[in-house]
XYZ file of C-alpha atoms in Angstrom:
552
model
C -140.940 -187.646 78.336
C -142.787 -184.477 77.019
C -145.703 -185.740 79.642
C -143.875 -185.460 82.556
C -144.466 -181.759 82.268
C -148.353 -183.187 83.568
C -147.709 -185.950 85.447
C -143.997 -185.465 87.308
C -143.105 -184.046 91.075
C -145.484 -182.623 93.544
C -145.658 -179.294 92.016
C -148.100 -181.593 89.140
C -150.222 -182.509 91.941
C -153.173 -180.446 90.541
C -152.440 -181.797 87.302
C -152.852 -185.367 88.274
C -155.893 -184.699 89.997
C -157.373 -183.334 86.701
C -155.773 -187.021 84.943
C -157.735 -189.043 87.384
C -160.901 -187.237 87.065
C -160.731 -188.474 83.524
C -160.728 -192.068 84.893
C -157.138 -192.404 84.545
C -155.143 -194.767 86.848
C -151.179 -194.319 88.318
C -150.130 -196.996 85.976
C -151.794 -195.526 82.740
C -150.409 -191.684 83.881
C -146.330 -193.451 84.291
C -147.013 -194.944 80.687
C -145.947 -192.029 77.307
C -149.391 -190.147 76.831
C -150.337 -190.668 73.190
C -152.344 -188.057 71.351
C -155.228 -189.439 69.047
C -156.591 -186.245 67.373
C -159.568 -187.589 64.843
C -161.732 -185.407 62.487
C -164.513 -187.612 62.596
C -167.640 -186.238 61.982
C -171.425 -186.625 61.015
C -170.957 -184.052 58.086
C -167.951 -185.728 56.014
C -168.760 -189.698 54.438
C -164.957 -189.605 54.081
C -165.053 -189.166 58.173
C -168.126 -190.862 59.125
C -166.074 -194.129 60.197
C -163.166 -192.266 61.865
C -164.473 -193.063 65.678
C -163.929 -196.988 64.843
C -159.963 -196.071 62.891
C -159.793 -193.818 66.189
C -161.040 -196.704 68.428
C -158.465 -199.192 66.506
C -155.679 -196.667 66.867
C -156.397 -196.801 70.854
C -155.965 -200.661 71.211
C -152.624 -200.370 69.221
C -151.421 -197.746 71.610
C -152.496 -199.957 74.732
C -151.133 -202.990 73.239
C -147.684 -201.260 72.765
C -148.005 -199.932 76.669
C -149.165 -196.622 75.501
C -152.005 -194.513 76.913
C -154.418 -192.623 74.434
C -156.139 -189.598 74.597
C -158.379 -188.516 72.072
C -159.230 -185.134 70.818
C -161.023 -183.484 68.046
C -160.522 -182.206 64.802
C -162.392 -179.711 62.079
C -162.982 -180.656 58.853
C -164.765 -178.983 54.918
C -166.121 -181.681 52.670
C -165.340 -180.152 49.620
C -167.982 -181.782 47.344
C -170.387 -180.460 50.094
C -169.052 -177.219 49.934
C -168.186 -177.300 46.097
C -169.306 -174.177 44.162
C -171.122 -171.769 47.008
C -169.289 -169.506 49.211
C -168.472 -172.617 51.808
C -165.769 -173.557 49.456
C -163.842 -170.352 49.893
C -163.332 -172.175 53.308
C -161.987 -175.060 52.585
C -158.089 -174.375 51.801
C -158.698 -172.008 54.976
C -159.706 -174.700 57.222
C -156.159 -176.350 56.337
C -154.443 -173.590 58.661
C -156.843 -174.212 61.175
C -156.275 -177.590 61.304
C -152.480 -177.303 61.708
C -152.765 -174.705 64.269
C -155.647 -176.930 66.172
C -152.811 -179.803 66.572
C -149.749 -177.412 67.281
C -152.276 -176.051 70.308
C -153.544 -179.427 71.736
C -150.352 -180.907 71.533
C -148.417 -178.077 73.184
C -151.063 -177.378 76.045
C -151.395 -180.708 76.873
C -147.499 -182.369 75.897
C -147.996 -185.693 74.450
C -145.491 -187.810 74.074
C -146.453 -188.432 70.404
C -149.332 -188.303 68.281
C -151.328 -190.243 66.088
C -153.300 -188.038 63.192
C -156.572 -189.766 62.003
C -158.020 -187.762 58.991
C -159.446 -188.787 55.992
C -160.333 -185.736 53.754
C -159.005 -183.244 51.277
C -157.262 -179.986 53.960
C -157.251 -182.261 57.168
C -154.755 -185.056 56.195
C -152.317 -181.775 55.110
C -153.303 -179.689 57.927
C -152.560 -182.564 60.556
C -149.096 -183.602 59.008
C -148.557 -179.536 58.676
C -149.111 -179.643 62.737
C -147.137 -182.663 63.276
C -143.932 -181.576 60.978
C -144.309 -178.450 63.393
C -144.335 -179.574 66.943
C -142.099 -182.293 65.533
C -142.787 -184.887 67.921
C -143.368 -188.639 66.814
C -146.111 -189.242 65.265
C -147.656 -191.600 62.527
C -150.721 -190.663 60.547
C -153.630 -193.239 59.638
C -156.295 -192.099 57.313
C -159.562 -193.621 56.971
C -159.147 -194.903 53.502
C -161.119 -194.323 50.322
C -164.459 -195.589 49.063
C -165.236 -198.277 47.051
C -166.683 -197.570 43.738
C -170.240 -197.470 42.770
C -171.973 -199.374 40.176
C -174.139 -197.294 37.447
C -175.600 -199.444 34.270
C -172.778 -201.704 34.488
C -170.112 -199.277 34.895
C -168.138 -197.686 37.845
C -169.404 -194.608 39.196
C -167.888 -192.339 41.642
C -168.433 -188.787 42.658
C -167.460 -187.352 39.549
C -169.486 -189.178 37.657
C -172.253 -187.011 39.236
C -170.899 -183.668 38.994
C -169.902 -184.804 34.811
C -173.658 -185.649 34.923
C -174.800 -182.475 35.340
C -173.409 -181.416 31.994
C -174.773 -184.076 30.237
C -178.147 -183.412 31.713
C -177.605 -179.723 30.769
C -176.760 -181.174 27.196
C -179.511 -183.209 27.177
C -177.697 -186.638 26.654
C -179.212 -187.597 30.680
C -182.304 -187.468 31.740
C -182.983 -185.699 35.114
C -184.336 -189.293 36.186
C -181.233 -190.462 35.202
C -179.004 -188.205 36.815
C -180.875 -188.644 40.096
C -180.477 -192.160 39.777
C -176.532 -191.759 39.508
C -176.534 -189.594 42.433
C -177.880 -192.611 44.283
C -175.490 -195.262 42.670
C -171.992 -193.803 42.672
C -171.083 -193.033 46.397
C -172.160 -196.492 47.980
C -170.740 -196.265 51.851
C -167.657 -194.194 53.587
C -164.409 -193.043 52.467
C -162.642 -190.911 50.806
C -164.167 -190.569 46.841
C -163.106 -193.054 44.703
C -160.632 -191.984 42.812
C -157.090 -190.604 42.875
C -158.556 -187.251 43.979
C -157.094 -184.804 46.980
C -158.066 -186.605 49.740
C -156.363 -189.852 48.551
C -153.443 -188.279 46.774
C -152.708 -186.851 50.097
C -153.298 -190.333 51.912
C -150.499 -191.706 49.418
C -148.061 -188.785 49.741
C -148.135 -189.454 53.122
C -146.727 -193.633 53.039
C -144.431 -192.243 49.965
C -142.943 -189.348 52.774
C -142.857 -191.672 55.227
C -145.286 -190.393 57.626
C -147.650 -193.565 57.385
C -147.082 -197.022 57.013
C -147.894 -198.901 54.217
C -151.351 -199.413 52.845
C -152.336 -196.136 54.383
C -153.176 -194.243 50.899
C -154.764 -197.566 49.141
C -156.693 -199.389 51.927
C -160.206 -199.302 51.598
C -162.402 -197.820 54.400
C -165.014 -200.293 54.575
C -161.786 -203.490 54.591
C -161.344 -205.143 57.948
C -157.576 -204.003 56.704
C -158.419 -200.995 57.430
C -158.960 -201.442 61.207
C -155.626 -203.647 61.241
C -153.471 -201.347 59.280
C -154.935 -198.631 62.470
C -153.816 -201.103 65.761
C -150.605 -201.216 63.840
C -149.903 -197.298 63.193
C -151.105 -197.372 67.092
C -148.349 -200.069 67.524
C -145.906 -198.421 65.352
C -146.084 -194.752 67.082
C -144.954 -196.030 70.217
C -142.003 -197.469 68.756
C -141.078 -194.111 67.263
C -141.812 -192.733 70.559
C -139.143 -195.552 72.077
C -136.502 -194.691 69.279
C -137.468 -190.850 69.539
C -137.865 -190.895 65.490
C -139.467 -187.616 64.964
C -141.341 -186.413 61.709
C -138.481 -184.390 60.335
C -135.955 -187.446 61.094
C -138.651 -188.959 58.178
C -139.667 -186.141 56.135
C -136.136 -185.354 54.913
C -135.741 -183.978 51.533
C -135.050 -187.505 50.312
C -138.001 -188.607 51.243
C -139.598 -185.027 49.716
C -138.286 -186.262 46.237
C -140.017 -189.921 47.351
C -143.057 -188.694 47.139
C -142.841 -186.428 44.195
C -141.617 -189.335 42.570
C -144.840 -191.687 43.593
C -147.270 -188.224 42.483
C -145.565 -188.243 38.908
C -146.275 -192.194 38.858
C -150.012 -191.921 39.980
C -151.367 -188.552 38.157
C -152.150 -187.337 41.576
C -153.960 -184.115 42.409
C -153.164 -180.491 41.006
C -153.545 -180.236 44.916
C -150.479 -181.593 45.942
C -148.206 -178.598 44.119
C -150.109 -176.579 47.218
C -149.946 -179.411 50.367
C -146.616 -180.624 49.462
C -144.987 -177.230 49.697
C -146.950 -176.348 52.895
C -145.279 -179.439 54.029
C -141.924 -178.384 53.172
C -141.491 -175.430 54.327
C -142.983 -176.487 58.060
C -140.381 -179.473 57.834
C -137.912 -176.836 57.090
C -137.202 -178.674 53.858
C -136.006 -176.344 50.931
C -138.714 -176.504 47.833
C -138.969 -174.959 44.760
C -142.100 -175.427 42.304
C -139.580 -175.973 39.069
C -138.695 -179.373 40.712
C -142.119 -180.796 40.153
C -141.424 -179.983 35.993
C -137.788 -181.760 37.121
C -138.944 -184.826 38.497
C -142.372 -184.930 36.143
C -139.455 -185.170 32.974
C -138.048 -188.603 34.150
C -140.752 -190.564 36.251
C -143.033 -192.139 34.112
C -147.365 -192.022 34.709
C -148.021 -195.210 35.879
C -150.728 -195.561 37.571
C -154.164 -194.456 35.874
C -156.747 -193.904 38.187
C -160.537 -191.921 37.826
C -160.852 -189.024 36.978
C -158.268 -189.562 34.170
C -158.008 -193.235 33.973
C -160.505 -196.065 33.991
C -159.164 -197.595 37.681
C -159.959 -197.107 41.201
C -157.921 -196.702 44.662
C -159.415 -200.500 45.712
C -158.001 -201.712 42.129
C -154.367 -199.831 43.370
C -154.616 -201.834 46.551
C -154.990 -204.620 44.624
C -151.893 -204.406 42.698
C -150.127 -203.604 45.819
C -150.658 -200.108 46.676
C -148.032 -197.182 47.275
C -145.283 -199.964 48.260
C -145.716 -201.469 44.594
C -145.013 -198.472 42.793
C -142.068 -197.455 44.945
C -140.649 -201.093 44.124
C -140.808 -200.328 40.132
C -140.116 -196.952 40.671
C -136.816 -198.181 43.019
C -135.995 -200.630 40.635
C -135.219 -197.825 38.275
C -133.394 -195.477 40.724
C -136.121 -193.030 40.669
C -136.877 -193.584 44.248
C -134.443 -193.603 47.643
C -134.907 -196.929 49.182
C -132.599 -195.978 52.473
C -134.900 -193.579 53.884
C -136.386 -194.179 57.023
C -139.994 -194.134 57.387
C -142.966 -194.410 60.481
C -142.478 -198.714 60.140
C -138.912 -198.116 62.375
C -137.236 -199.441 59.049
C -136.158 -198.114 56.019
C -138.237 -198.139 53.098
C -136.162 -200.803 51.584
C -137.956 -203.329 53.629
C -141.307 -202.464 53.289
C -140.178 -202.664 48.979
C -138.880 -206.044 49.342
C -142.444 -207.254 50.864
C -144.230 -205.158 47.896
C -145.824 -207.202 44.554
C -144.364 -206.335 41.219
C -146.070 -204.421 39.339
C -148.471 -206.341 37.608
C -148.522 -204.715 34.399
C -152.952 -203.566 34.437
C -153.399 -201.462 36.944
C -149.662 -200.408 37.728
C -147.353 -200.668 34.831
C -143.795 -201.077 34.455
C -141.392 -198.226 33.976
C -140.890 -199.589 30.521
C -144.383 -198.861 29.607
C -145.821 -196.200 31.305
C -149.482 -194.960 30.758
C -147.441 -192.083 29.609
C -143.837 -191.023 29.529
C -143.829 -188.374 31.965
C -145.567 -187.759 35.149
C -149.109 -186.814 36.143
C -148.575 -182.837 36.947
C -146.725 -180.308 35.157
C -145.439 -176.630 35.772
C -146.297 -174.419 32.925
C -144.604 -170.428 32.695
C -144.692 -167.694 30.904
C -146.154 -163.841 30.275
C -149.586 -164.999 31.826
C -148.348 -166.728 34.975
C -144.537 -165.240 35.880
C -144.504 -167.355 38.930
C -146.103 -170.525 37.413
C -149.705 -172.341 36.637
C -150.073 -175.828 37.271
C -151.653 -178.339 35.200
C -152.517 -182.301 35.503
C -151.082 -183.221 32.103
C -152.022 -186.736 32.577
C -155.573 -186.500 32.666
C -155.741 -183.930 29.775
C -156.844 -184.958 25.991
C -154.297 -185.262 23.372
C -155.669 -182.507 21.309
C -155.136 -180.617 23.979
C -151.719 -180.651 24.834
C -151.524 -177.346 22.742
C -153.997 -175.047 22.240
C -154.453 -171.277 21.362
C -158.168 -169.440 21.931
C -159.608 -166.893 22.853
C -160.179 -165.719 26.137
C -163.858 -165.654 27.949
C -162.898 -163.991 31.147
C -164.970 -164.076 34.281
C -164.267 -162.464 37.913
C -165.970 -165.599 39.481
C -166.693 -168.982 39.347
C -170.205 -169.151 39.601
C -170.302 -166.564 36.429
C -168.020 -168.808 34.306
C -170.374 -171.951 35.273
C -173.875 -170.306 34.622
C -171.821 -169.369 31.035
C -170.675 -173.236 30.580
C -174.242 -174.452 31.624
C -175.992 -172.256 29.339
C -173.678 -173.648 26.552
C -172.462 -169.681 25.677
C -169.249 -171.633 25.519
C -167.748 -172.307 21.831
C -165.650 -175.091 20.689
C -161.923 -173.754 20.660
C -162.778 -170.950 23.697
C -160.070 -170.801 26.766
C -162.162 -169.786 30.114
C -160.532 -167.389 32.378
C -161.714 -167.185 36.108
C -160.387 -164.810 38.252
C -160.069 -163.134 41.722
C -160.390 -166.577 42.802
C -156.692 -167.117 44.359
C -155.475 -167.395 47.725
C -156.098 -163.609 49.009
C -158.382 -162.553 45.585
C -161.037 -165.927 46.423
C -160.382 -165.373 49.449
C -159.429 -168.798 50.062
C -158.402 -169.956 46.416
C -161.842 -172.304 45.454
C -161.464 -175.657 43.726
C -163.872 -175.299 40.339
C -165.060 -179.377 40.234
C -168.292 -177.996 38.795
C -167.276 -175.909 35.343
C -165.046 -178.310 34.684
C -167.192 -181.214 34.965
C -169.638 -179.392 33.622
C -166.866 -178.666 30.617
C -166.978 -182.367 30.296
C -170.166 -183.254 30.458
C -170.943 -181.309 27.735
C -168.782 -183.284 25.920
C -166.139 -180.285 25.743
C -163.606 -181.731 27.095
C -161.592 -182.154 23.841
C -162.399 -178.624 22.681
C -162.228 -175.931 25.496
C -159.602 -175.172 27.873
C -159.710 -173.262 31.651
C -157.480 -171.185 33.607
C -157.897 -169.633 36.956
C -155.853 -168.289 39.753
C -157.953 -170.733 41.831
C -157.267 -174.151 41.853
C -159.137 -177.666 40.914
C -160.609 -180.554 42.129
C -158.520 -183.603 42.167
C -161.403 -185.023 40.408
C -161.196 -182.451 37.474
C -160.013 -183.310 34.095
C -159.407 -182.085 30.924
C -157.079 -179.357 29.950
C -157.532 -176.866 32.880
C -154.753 -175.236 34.808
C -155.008 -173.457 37.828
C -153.045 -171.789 40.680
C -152.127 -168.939 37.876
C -149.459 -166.795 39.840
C -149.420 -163.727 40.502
C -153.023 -163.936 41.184
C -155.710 -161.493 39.577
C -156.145 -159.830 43.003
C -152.677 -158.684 43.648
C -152.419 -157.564 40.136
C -151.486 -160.619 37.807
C -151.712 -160.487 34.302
C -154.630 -162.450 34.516
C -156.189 -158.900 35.517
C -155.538 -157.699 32.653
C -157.194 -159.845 30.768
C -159.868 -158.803 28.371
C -162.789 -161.251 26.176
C -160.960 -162.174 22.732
C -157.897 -162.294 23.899
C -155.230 -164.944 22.481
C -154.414 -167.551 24.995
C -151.429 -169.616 24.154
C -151.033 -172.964 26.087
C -148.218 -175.762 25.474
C -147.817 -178.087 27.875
C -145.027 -180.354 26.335
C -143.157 -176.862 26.741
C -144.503 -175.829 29.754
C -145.494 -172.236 28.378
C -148.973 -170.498 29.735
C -149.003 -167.218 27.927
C -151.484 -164.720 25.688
C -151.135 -162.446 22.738
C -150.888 -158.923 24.076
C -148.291 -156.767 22.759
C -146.758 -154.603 25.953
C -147.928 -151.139 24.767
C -151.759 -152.410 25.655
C -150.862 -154.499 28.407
C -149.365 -151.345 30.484
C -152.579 -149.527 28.513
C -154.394 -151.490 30.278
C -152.636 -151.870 33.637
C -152.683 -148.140 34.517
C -156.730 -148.094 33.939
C -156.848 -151.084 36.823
C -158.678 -150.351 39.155
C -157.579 -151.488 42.965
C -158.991 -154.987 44.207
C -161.920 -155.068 46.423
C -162.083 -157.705 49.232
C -165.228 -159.806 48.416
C -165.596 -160.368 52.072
C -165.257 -157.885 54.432
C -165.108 -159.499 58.194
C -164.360 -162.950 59.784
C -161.855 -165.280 59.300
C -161.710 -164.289 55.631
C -159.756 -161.173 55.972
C -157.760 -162.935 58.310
C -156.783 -165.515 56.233
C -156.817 -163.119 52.810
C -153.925 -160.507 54.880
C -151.454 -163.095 55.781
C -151.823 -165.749 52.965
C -149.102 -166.426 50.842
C -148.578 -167.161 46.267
C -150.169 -170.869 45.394
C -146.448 -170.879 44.883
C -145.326 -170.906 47.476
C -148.388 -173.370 49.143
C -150.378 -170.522 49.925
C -149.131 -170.770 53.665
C -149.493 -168.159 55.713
C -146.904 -165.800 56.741
């Protein structure tokens, strides 16, 4: 065991004496030493709860003759840090994260570990640590919120930030608003709706790094604590069998979960955590596979921001396991993989509900024929933009419109807000990518804000940042080459004819290449926007959105 390197042969002596000052006995030292690394915190509702999943995770290990050993993990609520200068942080905290677990785990060798996060960067930052020390380990998140309840209606986070617009609009009342902001996030989890945090959670069952229920579970369900004594359970068997993460992650199970995004309309997100994933799993990945996959698995699952449902109505229906039974049942899935239960997926289908034709449809009648996210190309984004096609209007699908550019967010919103947007316009924000941002900021409030103004229909966005999961409506992000290391979205002027067509996956603007190299040789050089910390740090070594924006 990976623990003996503590606990083994006199020269450990000193090392045991440090064990037993924590109140460890022989017995518990001789059993595999199980690392419980939570991000629970008084900052996060999504983590607010994680000290009981972590306490539940515990009495799993002990049960299974484990001993636990609990550590501590950062982690950015992004609709805390949404729209300020905090949410430049928030991607960044992701490498943190991973680097956190690859420390603790290598200065003190567990014999596995068990990953308790909840959020949007921490449940991809602890798999990203996990996939990289590659030592068993099972993840158990600490499941999303229930919906609130506002004049009959569900309510979730979103709901607020939309809110704002229609207060700006005038079609809410500041009274009204304020009373929304007090109805739609009722108790802890992750927000309601298929958003980040719990795309991520469901990514993770799909990849076989959790076991099932993990993504659909909801916080405040006595489930919840169950489903964690089990993954506690569960991690010691891998740690019997010596089934590591990549023995699960395989690129099988890579397609898996592609598969169960297209069928839920999960987050733009994902096209940045799942090839972070990859490439520490040593898994080849290329961003053309999500258009691939996206062509021939159906959306069908329709949850807020785009649809009507929520993650406790998924669990209803039967959660991830449900739609990898329809999705199996039409070959778009690999039953034989194996996965964090011991088993291979096929099991865990044949205990899954059908789909029950509300909530999750059938294959035969999707919410819509292809998946939730889409790739689009062309002379505005060389390396690729991507877009959540299932939560964007109809009328929308194709647009052309001129360009109102902006170098940051917070310009582009005061614009929105003070309705100096037109019907028909195309916002551009840049210098908000990976290195430009620094730190590549999701934009929840313009587009809510898009929304809210009842918009949504009319005007479309584009930034080398990225989006909310909770955003909606026809705005595509992660526009590569970013604006800072000389995209064409730098050259971008006000007027300019944007041409988007989703169907065809084509991102691209009216410029004839006389101006465009015009106008490239008159660009001037980027200038950091922060000069010290972390920042330049991160901004030096960070990678495309296309590549994940890992660091290199």
């Amino acid at each position: 065991m990976r623990s003996y390197k503590m606990t083994k042969g006199a020269a450990r002596a000193p090392h045991r004496g440090l064990l037993r000052a924590l109140g460890l006995t022989d017995s518990e030292m001789q059993r595999p030493l199980i690392g419980v690394a939570s991000a629970w915190n008084e900052i996060i509702p999504g983590h607010m709860h994680l000290d009981k999943i972590a306490e539940a995770v515990c009495a799993g290990v002990r049960i299974a003759g484990g001993t636990p050993m609990r550590f501590g993990a950062i982690g950015v609520c992004d609709g805390l840090a949404m729209n300020h200068e905090g949410m430049k942080y928030s991607l960044m905290s992701r490498e943190i994260i991973a680097d956190s677990i690859e420390i603790m785990a290598t200065a003190h060798p567990f014999d596995g570990l068990a990953l308790i996060p909840n959020c949007d960067k921490v449940t991809p930052g602890m798999l990203m640590g996990a996939l990289r020390l590659n030592i068993p380990a099972v993840v158990v998140s600490g499941g999303p919120m229930l919906p609130g309840r506002f004049k009959g209606k569900a309510a979730d986070l979103i709901s607020i930030f939309e809110g704002v617009g229609a207060q700006a609009a005038g079609r809410m009342s500041e009274e009204e608003l304020e009373a929304l902001a007090q109805a739609a996030c009722p108790g802890p989890g992750s927000c309601a709706g298929m958003f980040t945090a719990n795309s991520m959670n469901c990514l993770s069952e799909a990849l076989g790094l959790a076991l099932p229920g993990n993504g659909s579970i909801p916080a405040v369900s006595a489930n919840r604590i169950r489903l964690a004594k089990m993954s506690g359970e569960a991690l010691m068997n891998l740690v019997e069998k010596g089934l590591r993460p990549r023995d699960l992650a395989t690129a099988a199970a890579f397609n898996n979960a592609l598969a169960v995004d297209m069928a839920l309309g999960c987050s733009t997100n994902t096209a940045l955590h799942v090839p972070a994933l990859a490439h520490e799993a040593g898994v080849p990945f290329k961003l053309e596979s999500i258009n691939e996959i996206s062509r021939r698995v159906p959306h069908l699952v329709s949850l807020s921001p785009g649809g009507a449902h929520h993650l406790a109505e998924l669990d209803e229906a039967g959660g991830v396991m449900a739609v990898m039974k329809e999705l199996a049942r039409a070959a778009l899935v690999d039953p034989l993989v194996m996965t964090a239960t011991g088993r291979p997926l096929a099991e865990s289908l044949r205990a899954a509900p059908d789909a029950d034709g509300e909530v999750l449809r059938p294959v035969a009648r999707p919410y819509h024929k292809e998946g939730g996210l889409a790739v689009l190309y062309g002379r505005l984004a060389p390396d690729g933009a991507v877009v959540k096609q299932s939560a964007v209007a109809e009328s929308m699908m194709k647009h052309i419109g001129p360009a109102r550019v902006f170098d940051s967010e917070e310009a582009a919103t005061e614009a929105i807000l003070a309705r100096a947007i037109r019907p028909g316009d195309v916002v551009a924000v840049r210098y908000e990518g990976p290195r430009g941002g620094p730190g590549m900021r999701e934009m929840l409030t313009p587009t809510s804000a898009i929304m809210g103004l009842g918009l949504g229909g009319e005007v479309a966005m584009i930034t080398d940042g990225r989006f909310s999961g909770g955003s909606r409506g026809a705005v595509i992000g992660h526009v590569s080459p970013e604006a800072a290391d000389g995209g064409p979205l730098a050259l971008l002027e006000d007027g300019d004819l944007i041409e988007i067509d989703i169907p065809a996956r084509k991102l691209d603007f009216k410029i004839d290449e006389a101006e465009l190299n015009k106008r490239r040789a008159a660009l001037k050089p980027f200038e950091p926007k922060i000069k010290s910390g972390y920042a330049v740090r991160y901004a030096r070594s960070v990678s495309s959105g296309t590549k994940g924006a890992v660091l290199e």
